[in-house]
Coordinates of N, CA, C and O in Angstrom, one line a residue:
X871 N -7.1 -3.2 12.8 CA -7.4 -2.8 11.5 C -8.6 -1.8 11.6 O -9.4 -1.9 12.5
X872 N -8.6 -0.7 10.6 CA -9.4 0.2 10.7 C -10.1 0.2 9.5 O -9.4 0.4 8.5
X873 N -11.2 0.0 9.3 CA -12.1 0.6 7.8 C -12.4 1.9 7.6 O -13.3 2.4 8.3
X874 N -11.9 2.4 6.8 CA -12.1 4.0 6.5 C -12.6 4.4 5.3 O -12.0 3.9 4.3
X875 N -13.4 5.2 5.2 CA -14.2 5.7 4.2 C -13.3 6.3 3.2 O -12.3 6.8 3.7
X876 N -13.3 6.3 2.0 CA -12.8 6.8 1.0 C -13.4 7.4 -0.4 O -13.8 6.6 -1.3
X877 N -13.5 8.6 -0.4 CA -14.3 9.3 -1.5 C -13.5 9.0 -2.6 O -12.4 8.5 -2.3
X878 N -13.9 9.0 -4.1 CA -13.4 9.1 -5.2 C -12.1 9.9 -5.2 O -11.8 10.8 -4.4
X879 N -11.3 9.5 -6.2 CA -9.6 10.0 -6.0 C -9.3 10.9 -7.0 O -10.3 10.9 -7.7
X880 N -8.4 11.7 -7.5 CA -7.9 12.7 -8.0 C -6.6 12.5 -8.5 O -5.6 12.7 -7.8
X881 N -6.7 12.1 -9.9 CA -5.4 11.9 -10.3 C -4.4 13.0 -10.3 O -3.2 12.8 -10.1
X882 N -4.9 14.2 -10.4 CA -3.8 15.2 -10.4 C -3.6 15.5 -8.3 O -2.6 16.1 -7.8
X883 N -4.2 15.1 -7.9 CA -4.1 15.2 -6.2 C -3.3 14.2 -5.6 O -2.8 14.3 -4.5
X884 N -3.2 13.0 -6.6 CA -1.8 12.3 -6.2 C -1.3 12.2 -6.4 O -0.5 11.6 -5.6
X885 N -0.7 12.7 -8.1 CA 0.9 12.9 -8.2 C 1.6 14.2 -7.3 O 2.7 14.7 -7.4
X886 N 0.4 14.6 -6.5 CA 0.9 15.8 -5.8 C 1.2 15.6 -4.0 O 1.7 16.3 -3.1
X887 N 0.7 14.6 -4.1 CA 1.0 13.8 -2.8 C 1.8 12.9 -2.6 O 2.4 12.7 -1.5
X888 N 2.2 11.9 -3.8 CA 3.3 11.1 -4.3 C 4.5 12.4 -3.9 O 5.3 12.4 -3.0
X889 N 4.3 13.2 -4.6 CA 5.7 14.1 -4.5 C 6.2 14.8 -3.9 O 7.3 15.4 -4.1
X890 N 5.0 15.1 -2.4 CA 5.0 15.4 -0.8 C 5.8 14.4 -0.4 O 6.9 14.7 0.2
X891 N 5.3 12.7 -0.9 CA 5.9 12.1 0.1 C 7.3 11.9 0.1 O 7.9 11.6 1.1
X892 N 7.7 12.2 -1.3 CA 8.9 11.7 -1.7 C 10.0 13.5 -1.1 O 11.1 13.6 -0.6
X893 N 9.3 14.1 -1.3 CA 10.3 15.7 -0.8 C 10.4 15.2 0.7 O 11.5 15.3 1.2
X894 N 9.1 14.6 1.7 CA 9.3 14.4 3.2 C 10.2 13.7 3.3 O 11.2 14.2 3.7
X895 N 10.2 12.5 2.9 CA 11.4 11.2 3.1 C 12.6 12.0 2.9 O 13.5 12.1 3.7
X896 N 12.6 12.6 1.7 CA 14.0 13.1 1.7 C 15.0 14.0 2.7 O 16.1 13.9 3.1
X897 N 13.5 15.0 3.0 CA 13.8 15.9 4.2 C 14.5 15.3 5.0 O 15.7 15.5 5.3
X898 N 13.6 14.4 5.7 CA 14.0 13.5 6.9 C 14.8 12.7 6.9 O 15.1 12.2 8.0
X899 N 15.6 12.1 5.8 CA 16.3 11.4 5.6 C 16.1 9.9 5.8 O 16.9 9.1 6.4
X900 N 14.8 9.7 5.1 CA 13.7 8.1 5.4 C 14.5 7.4 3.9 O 15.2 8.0 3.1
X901 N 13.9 5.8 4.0 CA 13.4 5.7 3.0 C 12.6 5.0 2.7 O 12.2 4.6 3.9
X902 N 11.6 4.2 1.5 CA 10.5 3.9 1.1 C 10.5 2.5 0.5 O 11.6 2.2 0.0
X903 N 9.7 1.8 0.5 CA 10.0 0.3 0.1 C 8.3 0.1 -0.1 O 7.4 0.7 0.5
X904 N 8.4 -1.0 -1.2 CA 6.5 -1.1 -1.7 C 7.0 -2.8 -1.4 O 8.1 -3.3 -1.2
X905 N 5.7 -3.4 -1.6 CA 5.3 -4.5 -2.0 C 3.9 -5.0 -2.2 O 3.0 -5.2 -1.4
X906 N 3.9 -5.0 -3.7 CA 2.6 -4.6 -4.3 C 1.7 -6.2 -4.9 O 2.5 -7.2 -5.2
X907 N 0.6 -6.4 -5.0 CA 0.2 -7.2 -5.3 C -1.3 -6.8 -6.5 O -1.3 -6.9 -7.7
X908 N -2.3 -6.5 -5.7 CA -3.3 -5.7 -7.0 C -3.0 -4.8 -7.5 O -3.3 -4.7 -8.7
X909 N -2.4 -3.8 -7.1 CA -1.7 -2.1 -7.6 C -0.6 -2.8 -8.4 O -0.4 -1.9 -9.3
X910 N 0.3 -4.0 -8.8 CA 1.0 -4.1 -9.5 C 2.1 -3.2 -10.2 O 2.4 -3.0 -11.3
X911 N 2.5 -2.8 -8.6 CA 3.7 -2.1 -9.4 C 3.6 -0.3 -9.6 O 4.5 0.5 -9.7
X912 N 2.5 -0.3 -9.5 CA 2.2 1.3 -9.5 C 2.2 2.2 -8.6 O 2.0 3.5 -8.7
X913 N 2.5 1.5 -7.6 CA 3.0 2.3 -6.4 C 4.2 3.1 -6.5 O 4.5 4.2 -6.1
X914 N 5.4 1.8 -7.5 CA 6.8 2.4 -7.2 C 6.6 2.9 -8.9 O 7.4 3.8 -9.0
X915 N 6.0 2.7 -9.9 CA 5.4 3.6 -11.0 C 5.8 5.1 -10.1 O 6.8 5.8 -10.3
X916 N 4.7 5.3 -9.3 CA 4.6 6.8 -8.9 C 6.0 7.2 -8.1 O 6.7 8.1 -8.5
X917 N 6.4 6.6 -6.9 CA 7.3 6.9 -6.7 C 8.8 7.5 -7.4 O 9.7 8.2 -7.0
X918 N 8.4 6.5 -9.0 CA 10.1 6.8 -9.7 C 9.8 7.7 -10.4 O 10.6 8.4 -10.9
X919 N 8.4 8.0 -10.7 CA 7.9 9.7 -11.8 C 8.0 11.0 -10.9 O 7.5 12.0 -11.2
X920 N 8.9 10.8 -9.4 CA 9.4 11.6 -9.0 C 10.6 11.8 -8.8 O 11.3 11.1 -8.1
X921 N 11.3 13.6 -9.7 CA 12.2 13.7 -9.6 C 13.6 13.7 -8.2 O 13.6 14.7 -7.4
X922 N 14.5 12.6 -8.1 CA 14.8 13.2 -6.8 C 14.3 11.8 -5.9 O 14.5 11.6 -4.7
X923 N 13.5 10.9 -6.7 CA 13.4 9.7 -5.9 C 14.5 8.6 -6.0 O 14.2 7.5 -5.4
X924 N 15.5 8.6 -6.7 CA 16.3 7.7 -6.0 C 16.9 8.4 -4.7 O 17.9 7.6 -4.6
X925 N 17.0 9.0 -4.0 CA 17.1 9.7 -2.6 C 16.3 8.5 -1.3 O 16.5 8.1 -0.2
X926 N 15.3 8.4 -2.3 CA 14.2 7.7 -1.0 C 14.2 6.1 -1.2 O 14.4 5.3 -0.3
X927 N 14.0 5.8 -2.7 CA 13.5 4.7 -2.9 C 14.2 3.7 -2.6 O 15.3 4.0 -3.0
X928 N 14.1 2.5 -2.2 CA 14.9 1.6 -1.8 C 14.5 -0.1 -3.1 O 15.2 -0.9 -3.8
X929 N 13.4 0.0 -2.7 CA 12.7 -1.5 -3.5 C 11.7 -1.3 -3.6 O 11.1 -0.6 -2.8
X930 N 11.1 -1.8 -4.8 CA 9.4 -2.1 -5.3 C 9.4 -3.7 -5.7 O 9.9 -3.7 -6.9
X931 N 8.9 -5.2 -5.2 CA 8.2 -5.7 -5.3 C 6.8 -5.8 -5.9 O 5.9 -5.3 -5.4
X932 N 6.7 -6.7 -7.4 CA 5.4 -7.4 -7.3 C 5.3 -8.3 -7.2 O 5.6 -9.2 -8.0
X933 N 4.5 -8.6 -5.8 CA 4.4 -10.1 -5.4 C 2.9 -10.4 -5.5 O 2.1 -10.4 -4.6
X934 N 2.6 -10.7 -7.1 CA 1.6 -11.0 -7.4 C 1.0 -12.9 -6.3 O 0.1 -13.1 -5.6
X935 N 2.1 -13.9 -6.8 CA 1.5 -14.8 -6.7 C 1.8 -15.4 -5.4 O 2.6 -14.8 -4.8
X936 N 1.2 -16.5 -4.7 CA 1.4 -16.9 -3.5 C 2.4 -17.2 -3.3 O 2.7 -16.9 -2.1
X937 N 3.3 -17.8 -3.9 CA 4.5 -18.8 -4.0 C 5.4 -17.3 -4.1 O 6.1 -17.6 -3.1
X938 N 5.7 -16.3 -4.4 CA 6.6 -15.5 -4.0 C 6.1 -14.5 -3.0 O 6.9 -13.8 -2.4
X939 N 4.8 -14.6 -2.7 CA 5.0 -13.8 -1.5 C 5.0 -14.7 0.0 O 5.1 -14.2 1.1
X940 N 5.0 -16.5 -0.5 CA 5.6 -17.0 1.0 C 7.2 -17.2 0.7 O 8.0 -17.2 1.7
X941 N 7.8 -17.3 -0.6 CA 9.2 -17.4 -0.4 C 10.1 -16.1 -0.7 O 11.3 -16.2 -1.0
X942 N 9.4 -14.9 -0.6 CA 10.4 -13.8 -0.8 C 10.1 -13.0 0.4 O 10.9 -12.6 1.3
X943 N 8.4 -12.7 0.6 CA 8.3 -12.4 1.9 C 8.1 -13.1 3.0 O 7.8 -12.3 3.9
X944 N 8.2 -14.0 3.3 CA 8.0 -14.9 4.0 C 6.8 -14.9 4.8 O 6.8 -15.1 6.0
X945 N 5.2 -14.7 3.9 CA 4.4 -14.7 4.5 C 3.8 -16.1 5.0 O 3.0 -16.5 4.2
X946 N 3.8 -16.5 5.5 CA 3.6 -18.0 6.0 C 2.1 -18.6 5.6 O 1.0 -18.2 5.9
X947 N 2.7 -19.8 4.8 CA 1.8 -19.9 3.7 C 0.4 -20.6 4.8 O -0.6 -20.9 4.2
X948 N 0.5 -21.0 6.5 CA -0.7 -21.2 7.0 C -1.4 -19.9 6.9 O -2.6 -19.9 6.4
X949 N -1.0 -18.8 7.3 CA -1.2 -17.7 7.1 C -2.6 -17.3 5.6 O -3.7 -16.8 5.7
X950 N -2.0 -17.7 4.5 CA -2.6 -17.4 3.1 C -3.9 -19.0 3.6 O -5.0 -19.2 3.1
X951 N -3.6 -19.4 4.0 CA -4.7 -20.6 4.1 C -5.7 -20.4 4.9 O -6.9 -20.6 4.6
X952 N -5.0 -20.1 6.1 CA -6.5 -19.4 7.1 C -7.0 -18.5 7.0 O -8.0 -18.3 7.7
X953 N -6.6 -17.6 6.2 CA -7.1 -16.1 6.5 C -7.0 -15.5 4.8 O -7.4 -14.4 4.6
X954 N -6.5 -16.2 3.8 CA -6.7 -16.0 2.7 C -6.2 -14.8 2.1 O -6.4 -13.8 2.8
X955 N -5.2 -14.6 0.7 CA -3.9 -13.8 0.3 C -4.5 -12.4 0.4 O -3.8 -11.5 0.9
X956 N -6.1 -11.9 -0.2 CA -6.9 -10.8 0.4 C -7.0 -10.7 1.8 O -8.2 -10.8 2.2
X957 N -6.1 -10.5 2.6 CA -6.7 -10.4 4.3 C -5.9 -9.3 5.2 O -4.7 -9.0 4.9
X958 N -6.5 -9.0 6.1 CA -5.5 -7.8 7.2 C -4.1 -8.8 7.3 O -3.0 -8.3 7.0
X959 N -4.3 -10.0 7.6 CA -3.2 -10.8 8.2 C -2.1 -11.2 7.1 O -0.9 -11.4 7.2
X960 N -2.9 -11.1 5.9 CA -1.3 -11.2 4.8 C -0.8 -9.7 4.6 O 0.4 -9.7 4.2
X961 N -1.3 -8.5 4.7 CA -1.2 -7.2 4.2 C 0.1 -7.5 5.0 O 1.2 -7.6 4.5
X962 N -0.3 -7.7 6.4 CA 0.4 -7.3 7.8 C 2.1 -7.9 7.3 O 3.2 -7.4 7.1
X963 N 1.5 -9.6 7.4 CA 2.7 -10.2 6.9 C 3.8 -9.8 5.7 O 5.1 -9.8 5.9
X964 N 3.3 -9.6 4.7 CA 3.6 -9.1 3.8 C 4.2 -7.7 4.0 O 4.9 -7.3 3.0
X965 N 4.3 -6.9 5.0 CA 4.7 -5.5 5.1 C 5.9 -6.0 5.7 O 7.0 -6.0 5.1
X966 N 5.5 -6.7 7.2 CA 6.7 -7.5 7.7 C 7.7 -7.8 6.8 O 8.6 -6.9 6.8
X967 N 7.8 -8.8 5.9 CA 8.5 -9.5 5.2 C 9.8 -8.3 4.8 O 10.9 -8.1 5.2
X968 N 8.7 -7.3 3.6 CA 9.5 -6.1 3.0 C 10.3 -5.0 3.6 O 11.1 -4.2 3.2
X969 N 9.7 -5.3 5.2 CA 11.0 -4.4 6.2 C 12.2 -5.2 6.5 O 13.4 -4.7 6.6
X970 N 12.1 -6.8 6.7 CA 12.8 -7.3 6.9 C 14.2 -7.2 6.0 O 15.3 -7.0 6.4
X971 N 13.6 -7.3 4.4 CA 14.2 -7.9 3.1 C 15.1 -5.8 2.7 O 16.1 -5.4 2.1
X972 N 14.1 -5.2 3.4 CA 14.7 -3.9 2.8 C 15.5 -2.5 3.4 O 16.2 -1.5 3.0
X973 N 14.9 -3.2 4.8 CA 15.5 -2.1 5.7 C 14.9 -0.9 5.7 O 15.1 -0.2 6.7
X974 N 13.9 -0.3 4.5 CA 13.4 0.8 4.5 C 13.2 1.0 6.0 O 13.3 0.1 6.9
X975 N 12.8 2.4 6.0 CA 11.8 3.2 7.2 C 10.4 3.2 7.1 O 9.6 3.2 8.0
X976 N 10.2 3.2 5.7 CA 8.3 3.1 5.6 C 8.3 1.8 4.4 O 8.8 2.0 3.3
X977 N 7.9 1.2 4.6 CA 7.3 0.3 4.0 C 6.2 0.3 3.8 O 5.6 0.8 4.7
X978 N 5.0 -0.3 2.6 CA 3.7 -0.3 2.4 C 3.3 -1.3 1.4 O 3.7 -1.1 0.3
X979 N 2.6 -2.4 1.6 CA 2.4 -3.5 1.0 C 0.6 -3.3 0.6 O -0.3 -2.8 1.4
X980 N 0.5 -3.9 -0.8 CA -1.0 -4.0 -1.2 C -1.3 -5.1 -1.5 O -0.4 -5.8 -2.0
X981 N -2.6 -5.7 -1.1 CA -3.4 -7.0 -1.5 C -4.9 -6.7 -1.6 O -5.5 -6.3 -0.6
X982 N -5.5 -7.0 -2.7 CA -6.6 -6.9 -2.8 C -7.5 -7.9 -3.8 O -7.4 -9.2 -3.8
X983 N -8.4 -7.1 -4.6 CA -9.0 -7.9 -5.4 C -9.4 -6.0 -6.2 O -9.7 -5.1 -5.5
X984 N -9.1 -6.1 -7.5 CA -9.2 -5.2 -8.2 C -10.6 -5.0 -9.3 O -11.2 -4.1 -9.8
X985 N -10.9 -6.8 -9.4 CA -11.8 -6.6 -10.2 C -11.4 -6.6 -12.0 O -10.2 -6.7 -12.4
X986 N -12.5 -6.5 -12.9 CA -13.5 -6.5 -12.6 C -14.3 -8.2 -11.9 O -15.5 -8.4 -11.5
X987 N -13.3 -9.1 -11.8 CA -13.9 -10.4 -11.7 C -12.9 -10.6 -10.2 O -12.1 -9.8 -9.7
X988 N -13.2 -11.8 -9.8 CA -12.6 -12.3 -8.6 C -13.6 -12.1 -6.9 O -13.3 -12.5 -5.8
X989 N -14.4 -11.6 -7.2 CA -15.0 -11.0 -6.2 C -15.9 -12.0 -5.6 O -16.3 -13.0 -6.2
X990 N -16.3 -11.7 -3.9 CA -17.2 -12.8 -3.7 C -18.2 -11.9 -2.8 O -17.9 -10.7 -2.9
X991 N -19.6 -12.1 -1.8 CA -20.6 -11.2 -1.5 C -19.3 -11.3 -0.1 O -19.0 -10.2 0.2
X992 N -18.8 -12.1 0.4 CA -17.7 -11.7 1.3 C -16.4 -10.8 1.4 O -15.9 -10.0 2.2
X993 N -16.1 -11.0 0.3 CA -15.4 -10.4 -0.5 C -15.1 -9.8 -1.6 O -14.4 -10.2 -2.5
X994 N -16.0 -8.5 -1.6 CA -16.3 -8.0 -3.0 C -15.1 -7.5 -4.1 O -13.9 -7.7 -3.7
X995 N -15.2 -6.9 -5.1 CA -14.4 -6.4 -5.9 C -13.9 -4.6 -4.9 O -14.7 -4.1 -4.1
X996 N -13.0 -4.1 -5.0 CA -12.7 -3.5 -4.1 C -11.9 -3.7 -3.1 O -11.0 -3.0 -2.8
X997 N -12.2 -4.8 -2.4 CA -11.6 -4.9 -1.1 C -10.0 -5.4 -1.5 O -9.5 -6.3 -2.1
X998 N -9.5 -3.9 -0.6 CA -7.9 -3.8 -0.7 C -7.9 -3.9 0.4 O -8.7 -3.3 1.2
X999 N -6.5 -4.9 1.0 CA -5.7 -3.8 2.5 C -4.6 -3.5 2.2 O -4.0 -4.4 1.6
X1000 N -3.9 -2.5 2.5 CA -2.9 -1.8 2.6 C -1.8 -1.9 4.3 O -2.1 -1.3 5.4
X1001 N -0.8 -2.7 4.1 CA 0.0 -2.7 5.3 C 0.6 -1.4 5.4 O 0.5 -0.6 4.5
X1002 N 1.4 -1.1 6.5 CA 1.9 -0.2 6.7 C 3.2 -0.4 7.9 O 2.8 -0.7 9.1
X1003 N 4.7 -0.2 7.6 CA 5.9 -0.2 8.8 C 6.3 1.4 8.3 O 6.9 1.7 7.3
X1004 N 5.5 2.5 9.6 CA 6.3 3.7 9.0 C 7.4 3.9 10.6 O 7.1 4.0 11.8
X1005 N 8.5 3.9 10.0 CA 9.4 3.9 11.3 C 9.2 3.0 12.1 O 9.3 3.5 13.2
X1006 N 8.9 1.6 12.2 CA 8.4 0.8 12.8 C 7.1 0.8 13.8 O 6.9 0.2 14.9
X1007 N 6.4 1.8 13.2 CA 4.4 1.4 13.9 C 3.9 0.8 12.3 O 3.9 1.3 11.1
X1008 N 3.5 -0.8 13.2 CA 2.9 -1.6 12.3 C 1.4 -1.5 12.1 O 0.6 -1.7 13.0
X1009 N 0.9 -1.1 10.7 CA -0.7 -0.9 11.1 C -1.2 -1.8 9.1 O -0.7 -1.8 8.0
X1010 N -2.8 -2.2 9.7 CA -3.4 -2.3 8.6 C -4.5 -1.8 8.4 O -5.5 -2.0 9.2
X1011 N -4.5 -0.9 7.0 CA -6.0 -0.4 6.9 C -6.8 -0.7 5.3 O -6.3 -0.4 4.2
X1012 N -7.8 -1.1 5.4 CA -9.1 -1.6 4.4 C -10.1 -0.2 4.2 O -11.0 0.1 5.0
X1013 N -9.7 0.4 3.2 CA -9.8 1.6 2.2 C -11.5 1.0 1.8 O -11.4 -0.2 1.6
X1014 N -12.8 1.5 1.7 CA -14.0 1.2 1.6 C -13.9 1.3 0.1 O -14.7 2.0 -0.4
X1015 N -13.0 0.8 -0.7 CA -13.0 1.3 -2.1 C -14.0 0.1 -2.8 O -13.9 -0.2 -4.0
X1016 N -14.7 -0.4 -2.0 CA -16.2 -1.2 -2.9 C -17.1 -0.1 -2.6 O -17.8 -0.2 -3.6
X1017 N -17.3 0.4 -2.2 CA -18.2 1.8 -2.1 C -17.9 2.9 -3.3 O -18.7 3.7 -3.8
X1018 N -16.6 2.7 -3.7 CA -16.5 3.7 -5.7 C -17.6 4.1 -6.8 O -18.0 3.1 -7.4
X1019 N -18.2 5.3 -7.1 CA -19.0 5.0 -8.2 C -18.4 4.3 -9.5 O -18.9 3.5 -10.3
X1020 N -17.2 5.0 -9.2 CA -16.3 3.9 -10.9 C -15.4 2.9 -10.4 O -14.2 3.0 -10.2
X1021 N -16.0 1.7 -10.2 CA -15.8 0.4 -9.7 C -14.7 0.0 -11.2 O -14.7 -1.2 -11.0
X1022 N -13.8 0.3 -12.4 CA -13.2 0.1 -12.7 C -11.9 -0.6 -12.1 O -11.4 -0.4 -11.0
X1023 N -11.4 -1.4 -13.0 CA -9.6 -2.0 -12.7 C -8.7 -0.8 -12.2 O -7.9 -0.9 -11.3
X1024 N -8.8 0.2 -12.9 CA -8.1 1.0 -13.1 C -8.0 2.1 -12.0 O -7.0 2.4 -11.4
X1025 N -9.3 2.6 -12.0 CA -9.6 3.0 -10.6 C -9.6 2.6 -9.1 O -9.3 3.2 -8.0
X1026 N -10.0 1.6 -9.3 CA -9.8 0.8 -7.5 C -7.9 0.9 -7.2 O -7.3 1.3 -6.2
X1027 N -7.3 0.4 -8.3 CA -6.0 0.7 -8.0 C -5.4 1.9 -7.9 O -4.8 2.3 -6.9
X1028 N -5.5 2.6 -8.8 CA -5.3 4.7 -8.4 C -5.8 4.9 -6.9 O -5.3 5.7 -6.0
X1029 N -6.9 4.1 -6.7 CA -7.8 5.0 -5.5 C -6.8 4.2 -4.1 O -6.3 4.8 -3.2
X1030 N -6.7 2.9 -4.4 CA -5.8 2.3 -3.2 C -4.3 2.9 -3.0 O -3.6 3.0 -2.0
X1031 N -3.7 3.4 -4.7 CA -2.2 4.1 -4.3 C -2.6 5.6 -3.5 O -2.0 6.1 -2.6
X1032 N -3.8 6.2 -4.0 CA -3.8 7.5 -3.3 C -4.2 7.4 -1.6 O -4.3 8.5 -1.0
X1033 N -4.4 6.3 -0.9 CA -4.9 6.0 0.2 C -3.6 6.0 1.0 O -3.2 6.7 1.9
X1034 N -3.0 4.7 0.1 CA -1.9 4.6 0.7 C -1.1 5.7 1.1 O -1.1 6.1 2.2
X1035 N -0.4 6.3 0.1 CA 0.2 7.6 -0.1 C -0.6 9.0 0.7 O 0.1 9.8 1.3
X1036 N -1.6 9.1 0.7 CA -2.2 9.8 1.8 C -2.1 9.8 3.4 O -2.2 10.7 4.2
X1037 N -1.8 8.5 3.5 CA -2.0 7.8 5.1 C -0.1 8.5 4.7 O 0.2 9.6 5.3
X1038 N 0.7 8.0 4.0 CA 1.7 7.9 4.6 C 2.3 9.4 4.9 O 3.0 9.8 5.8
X1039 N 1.9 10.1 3.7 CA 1.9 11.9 3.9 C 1.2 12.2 5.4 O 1.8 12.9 6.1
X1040 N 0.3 11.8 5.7 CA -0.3 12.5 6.8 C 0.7 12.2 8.1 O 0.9 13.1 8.9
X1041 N 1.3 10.8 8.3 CA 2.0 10.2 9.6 C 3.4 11.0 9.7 O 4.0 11.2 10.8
X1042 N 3.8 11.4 8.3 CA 5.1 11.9 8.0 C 5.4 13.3 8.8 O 6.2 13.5 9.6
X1043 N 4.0 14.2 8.0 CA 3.8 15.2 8.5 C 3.4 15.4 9.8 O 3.8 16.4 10.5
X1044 N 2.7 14.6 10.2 CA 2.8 15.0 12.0 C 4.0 14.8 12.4 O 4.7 15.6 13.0
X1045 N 4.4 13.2 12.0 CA 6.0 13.5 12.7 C 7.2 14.7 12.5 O 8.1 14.8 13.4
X1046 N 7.1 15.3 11.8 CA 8.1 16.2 10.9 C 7.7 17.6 12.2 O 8.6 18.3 12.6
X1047 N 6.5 17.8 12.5 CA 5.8 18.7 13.6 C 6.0 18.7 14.8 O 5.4 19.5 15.6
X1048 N 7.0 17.5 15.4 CA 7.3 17.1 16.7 C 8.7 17.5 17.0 O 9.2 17.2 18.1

């Protein structure tokens, strides 16, 4: 897992990256699968406000609560107990699960804590991880989004879809260069 710095996000900069991602998949002939848990859904929000995305899209999941993300994704509920439903190790599982269940080519799963309440000094408000199966390289990355001047609901989730969506535009595009 990697922690990576993350400046404040740009709403008009990700429906412009959302719609990178969705023209690359297409190109390439990918497709895309979410499973969302603090972002609730707004991942595949963005993805279907692109014209030309049923081409890519496969499935969007919200697997808000524990009990569907150990019996749909099969994150194994010792898993959520040792290492707790905010963790690298459920993002991971959780990504797992949605390649399993969907076959996509990129897959990207969210869990976090959005705030404004739930937070702990271990676990602040902010702390998202974001899974990732793009073509099968499995990775998880924790976006510094407790570091936000606008610690907002609203924003910690925009700022985690534009992360995501950035990571995945960027892996796309180098491969597309090879």
């Amino acid at each position: 897992m990697v922690s990576s710095k993350f400046s404040e996000c740009d709403t008009e900069k990700l429906d412009k990256t959302v719609e990178n991602v969705v023209k690359l998949l297409e190109r390439e002939g990918l497709t895309i699968a979410t499973a969302e848990s603090c972002t609730g859904g707004l991942l595949s929000e963005l993805i279907t406000s692109v014209s030309g995305a049923s081409a890519v899209f496969e499935l969007g999941i919200c697997t808000y609560s524990q009990r569907i993300k150990t019996e749909f994704l099969g994150v194994p509920a010792e898993v959520i107990q040792e290492f707790g439903v905010v963790s690298e190790e459920t993002a991971l599982s959780m990504v797992k699960g949605l390649k399993k269940r969907s076959g996509a080519d990129v897959c990207v799963s969210v869990t976090g804590i959005a705030g404004p309440s739930g937070g702990t000094a271990d676990t602040p408000v902010g702390t998202v991880y974001i899974g990732f199966d793009i073509c099968g390289s499995q990775f998880v990355r924790l976006p510094e989004l407790w570091k936000l001047s606008d610690m907002s609901r609203t924003n910690i989730r925009r700022c985690a879809a534009a992360y995501a969506f950035g990571t995945i535009e960027k892996i796309l595009m180098e491969a597309s260069k090879d």
